[in-house]
Short mmCIF file of C-alpha atoms in Angstrom, two decimals:
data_model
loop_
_atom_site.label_atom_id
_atom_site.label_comp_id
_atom_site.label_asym_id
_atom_site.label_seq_id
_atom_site.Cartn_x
_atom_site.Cartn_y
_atom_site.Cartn_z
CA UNK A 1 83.39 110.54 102.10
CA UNK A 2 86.03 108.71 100.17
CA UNK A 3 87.66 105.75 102.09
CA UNK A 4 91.20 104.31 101.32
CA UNK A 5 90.66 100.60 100.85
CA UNK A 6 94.49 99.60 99.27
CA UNK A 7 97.96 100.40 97.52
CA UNK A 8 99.28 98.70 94.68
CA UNK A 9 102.89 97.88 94.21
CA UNK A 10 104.23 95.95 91.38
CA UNK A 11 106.40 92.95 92.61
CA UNK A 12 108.48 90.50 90.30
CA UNK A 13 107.85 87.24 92.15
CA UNK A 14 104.87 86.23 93.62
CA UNK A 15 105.57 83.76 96.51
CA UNK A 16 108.84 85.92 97.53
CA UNK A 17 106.47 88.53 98.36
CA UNK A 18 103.36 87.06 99.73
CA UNK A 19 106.41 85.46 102.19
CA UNK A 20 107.38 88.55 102.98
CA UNK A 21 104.10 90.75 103.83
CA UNK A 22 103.10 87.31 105.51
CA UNK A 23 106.01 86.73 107.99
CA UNK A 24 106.80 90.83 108.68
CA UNK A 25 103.35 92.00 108.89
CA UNK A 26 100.89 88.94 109.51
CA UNK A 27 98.56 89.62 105.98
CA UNK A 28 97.31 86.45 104.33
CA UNK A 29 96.25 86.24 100.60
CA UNK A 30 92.72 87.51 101.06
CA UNK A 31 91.96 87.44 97.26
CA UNK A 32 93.88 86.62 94.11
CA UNK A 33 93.06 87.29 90.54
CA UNK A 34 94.94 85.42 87.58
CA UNK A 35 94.29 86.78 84.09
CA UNK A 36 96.29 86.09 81.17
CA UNK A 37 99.59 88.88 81.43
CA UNK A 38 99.18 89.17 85.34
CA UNK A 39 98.27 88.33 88.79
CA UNK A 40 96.65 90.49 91.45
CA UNK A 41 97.21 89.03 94.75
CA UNK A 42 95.20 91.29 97.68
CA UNK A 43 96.41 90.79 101.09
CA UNK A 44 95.52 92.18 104.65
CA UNK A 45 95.15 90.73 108.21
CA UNK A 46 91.87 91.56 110.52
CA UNK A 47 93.80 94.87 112.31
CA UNK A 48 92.21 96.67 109.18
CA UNK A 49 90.57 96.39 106.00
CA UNK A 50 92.74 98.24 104.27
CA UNK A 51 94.64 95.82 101.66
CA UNK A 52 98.12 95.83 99.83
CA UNK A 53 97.27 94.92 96.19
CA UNK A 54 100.62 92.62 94.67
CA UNK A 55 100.50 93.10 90.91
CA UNK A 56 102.76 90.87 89.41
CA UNK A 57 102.95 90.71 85.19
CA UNK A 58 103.70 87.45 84.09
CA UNK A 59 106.38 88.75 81.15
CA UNK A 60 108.62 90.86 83.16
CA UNK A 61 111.62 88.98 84.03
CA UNK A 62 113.78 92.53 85.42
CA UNK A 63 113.37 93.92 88.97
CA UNK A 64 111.46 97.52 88.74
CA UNK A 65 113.19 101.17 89.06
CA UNK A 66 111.16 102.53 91.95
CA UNK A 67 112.91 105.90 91.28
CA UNK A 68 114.45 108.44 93.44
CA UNK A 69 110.88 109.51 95.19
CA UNK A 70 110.79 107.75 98.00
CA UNK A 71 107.39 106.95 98.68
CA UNK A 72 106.48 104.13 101.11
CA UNK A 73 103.67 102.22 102.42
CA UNK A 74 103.48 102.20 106.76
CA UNK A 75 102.08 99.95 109.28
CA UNK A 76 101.78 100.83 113.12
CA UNK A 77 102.88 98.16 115.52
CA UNK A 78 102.24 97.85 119.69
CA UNK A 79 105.58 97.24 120.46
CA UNK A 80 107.99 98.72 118.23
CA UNK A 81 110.90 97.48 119.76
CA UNK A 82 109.50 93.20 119.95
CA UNK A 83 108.79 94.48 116.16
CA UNK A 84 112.16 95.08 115.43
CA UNK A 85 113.83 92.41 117.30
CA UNK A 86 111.58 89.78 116.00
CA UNK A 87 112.29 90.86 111.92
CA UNK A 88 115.98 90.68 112.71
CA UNK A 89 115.25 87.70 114.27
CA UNK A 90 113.48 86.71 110.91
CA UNK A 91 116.52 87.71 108.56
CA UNK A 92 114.56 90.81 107.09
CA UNK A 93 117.19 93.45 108.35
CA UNK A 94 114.97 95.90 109.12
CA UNK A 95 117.05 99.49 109.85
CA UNK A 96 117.75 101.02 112.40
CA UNK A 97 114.68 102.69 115.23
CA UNK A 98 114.77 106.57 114.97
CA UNK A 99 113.41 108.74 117.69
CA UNK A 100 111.88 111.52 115.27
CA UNK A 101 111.62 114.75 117.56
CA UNK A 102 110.58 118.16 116.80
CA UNK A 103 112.46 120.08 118.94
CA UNK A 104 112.39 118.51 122.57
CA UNK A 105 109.07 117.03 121.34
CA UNK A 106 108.85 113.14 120.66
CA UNK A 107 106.67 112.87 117.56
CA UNK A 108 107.26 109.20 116.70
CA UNK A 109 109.29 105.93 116.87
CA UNK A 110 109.62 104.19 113.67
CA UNK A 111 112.19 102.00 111.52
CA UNK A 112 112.53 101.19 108.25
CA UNK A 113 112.35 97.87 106.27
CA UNK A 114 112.98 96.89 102.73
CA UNK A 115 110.47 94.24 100.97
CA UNK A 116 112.09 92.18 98.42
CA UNK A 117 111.37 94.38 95.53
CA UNK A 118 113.34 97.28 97.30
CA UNK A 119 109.85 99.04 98.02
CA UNK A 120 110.45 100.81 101.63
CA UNK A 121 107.89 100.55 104.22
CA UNK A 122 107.63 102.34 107.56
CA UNK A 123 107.06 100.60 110.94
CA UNK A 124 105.73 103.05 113.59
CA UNK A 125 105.17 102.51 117.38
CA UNK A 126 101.18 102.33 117.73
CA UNK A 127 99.99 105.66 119.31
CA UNK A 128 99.19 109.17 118.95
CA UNK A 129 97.78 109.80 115.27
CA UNK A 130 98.76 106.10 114.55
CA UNK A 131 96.24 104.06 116.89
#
């Protein structure tokens, strides 16, 4: 059985973003790789061994089109509402917390926040599918 071990997003400054994943989502640098036209930085905290890989190439000096797709990376969170309060409270202006219902039917609570590179990532209250 295949098992999902990281993502890869492609960042334009390294210590911007290894601030970032650090102060919203507790990873530390568990690995980094420097080769001659890039950097791999792999970061993750103990809730999971699951990394996010930071590629960052050592020529590009422009901030990346992430195009109109939308895709997004997601952590689950205990308390989604200390979550959100305490990344306001950090100056990363996370959006605003939906209450995503089918019908009647509570299916999650989750917000949205931007990393510096514009890449969106989903907070979700810890529960259900997301334990």
């Amino acid at each position: 059985m295949a098992k999902a071990i990281h993502s890869m997003i492609r960042v334009l400054n390294e210590a911007r973003s290894v601030a970032f994943y650090q102060t919203a989502f507790g990873l530390s640098v568990a690995d980094r790789l420097d080769f001659t036209g890039f950097t791999l930085i792999y970061m993750s905290n103990p809730e999971t061994g699951f990394e996010v890989e930071l590629t960052v190439n050592k020529d590009r000096t422009e901030p990346y089109n992430l195009g109109d797709g939308y895709g997004h990376l997601a952590f689950s969170v205990d308390d989604l509402d200390a979550e959100h309060a305490r990344l306001t409270a950090a100056g990363l202006a996370p959006r605003k917390l939906v209450d995503f219902k089918n019908g009647d039917v509570l299916v999650a609570r989750f917000f949205f926040i931007a990393d510096p590179d514009g890449y969106q990532i989903e907070v979700l209250q810890r529960g259900g599918r997301y334990l």
